[in-house]
Short mmCIF file of C-alpha atoms in Angstrom, two decimals:
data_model
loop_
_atom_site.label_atom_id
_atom_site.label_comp_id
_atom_site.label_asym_id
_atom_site.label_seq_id
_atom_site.Cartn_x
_atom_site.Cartn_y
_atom_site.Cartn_z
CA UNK A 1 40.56 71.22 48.18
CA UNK A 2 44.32 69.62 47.62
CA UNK A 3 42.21 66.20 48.52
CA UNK A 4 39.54 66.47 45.99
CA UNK A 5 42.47 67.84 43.52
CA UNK A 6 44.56 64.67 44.49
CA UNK A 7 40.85 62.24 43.65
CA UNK A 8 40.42 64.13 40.13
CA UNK A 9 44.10 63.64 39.11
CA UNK A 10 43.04 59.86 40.58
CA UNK A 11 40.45 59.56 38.51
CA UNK A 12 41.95 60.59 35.43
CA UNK A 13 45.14 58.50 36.18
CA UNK A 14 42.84 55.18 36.38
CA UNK A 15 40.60 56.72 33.13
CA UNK A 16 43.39 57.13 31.27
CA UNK A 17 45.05 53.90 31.89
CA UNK A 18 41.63 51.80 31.35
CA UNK A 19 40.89 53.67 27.88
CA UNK A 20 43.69 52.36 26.26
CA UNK A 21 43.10 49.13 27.19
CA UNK A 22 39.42 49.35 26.18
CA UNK A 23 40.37 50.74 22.30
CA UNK A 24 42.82 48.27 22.40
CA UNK A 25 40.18 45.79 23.02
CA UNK A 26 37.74 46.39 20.67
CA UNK A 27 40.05 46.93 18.24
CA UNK A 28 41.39 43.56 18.77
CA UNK A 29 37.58 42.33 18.35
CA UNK A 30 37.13 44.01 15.23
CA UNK A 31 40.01 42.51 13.63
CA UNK A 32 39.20 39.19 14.77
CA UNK A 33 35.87 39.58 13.42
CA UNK A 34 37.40 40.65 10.20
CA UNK A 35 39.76 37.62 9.78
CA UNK A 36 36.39 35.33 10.73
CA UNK A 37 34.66 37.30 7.88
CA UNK A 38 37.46 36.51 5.51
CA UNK A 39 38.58 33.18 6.38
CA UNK A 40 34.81 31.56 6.80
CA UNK A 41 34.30 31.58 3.21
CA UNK A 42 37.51 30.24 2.22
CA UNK A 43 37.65 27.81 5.00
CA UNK A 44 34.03 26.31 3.63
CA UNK A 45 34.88 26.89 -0.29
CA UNK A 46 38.26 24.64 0.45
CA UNK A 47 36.54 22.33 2.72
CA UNK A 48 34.01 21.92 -0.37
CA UNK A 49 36.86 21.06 -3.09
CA UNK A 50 38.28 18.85 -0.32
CA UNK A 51 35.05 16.86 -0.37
CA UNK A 52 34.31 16.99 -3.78
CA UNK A 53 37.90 15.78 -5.23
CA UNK A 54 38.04 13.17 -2.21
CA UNK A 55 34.91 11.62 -2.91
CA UNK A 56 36.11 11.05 -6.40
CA UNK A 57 39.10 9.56 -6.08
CA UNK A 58 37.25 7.28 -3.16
CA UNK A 59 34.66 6.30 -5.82
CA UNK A 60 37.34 6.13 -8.70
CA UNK A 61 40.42 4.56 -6.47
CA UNK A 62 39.25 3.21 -3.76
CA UNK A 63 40.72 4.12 0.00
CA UNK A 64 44.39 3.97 -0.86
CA UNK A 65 43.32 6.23 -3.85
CA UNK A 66 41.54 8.33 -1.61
CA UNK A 67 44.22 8.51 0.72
CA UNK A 68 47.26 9.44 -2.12
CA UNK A 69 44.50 11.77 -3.44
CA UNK A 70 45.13 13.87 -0.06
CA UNK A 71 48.63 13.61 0.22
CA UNK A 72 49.39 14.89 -3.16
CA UNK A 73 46.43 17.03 -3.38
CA UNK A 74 45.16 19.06 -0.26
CA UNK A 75 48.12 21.02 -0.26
CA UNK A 76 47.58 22.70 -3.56
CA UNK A 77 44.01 22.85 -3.38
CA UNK A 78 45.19 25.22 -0.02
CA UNK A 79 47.24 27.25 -2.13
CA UNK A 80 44.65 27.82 -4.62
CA UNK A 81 41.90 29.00 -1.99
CA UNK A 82 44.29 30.88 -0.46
CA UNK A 83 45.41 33.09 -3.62
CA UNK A 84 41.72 33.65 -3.68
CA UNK A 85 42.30 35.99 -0.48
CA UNK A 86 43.47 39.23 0.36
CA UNK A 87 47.20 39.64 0.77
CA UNK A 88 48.84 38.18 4.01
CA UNK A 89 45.97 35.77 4.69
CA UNK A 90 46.69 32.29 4.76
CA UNK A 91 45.09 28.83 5.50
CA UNK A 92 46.21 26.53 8.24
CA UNK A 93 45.18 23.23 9.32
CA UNK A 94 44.63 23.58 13.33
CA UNK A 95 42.71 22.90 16.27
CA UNK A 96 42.64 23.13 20.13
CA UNK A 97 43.80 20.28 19.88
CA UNK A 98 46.42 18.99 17.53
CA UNK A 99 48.02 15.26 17.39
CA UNK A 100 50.37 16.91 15.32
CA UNK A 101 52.52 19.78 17.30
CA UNK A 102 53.51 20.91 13.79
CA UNK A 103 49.87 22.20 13.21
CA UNK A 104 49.51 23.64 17.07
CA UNK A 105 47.75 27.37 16.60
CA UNK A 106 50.07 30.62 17.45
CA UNK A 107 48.95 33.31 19.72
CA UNK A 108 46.46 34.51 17.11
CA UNK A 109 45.15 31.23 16.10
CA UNK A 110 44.66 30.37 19.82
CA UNK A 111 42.04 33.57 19.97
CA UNK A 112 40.34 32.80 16.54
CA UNK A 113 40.03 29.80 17.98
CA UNK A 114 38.20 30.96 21.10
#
């Protein structure tokens, strides 16, 4: 009896200490899916004004046009998009792999990455 008392209290010990872990989890998986919900759109509608504007000045300016174009220009067309979302999501510029340690992703950004 005590030994089948002392598996049950087992059991629940282990149960109790996975469940957290497991609501943690897909908690963690919803929000991710959220920000991927929110961000895809805004990612692609920037990416499209990027284009857009770039190909412009390329065609108007030339390369070195094209190139001042993006250095005076990508930065606010960010800011724009990003007043476009909901409050305390903004746009980055990063990757798995960066050349540029400025733009290297966070903890977060590492798993929206994933």
């Amino acid at each position: 009896m005590i030994i089948k008392n002392l598996l049950a209290l087992a059991n629940l010990i282990l149960f109790l200490n996975y469940f957290p872990h497991s609501i943690r989890a897909e908690v963690h998986d919803m929000q991710v899916e959220r920000v991927r919900a929110l961000g895809q759109p805004a990612v692609s509608n920037l990416m499209l004004r990027l284009k857009e504007n770039l190909s412009g000045a390329l065609i108007n300016s030339g390369p070195v046009g094209a190139l001042k174009f993006c250095n005076s220009n990508a930065e606010k067309l960010k800011e724009q998009t990003e007043a476009t979302l909901p409050s305390g999501l903004k746009l980055k510029r990063t990757a798995e792999r960066v050349r540029n340690p400025n733009n290297a992703p966070d903890q977060a950004e590492k798993l929206a990455l994933e």
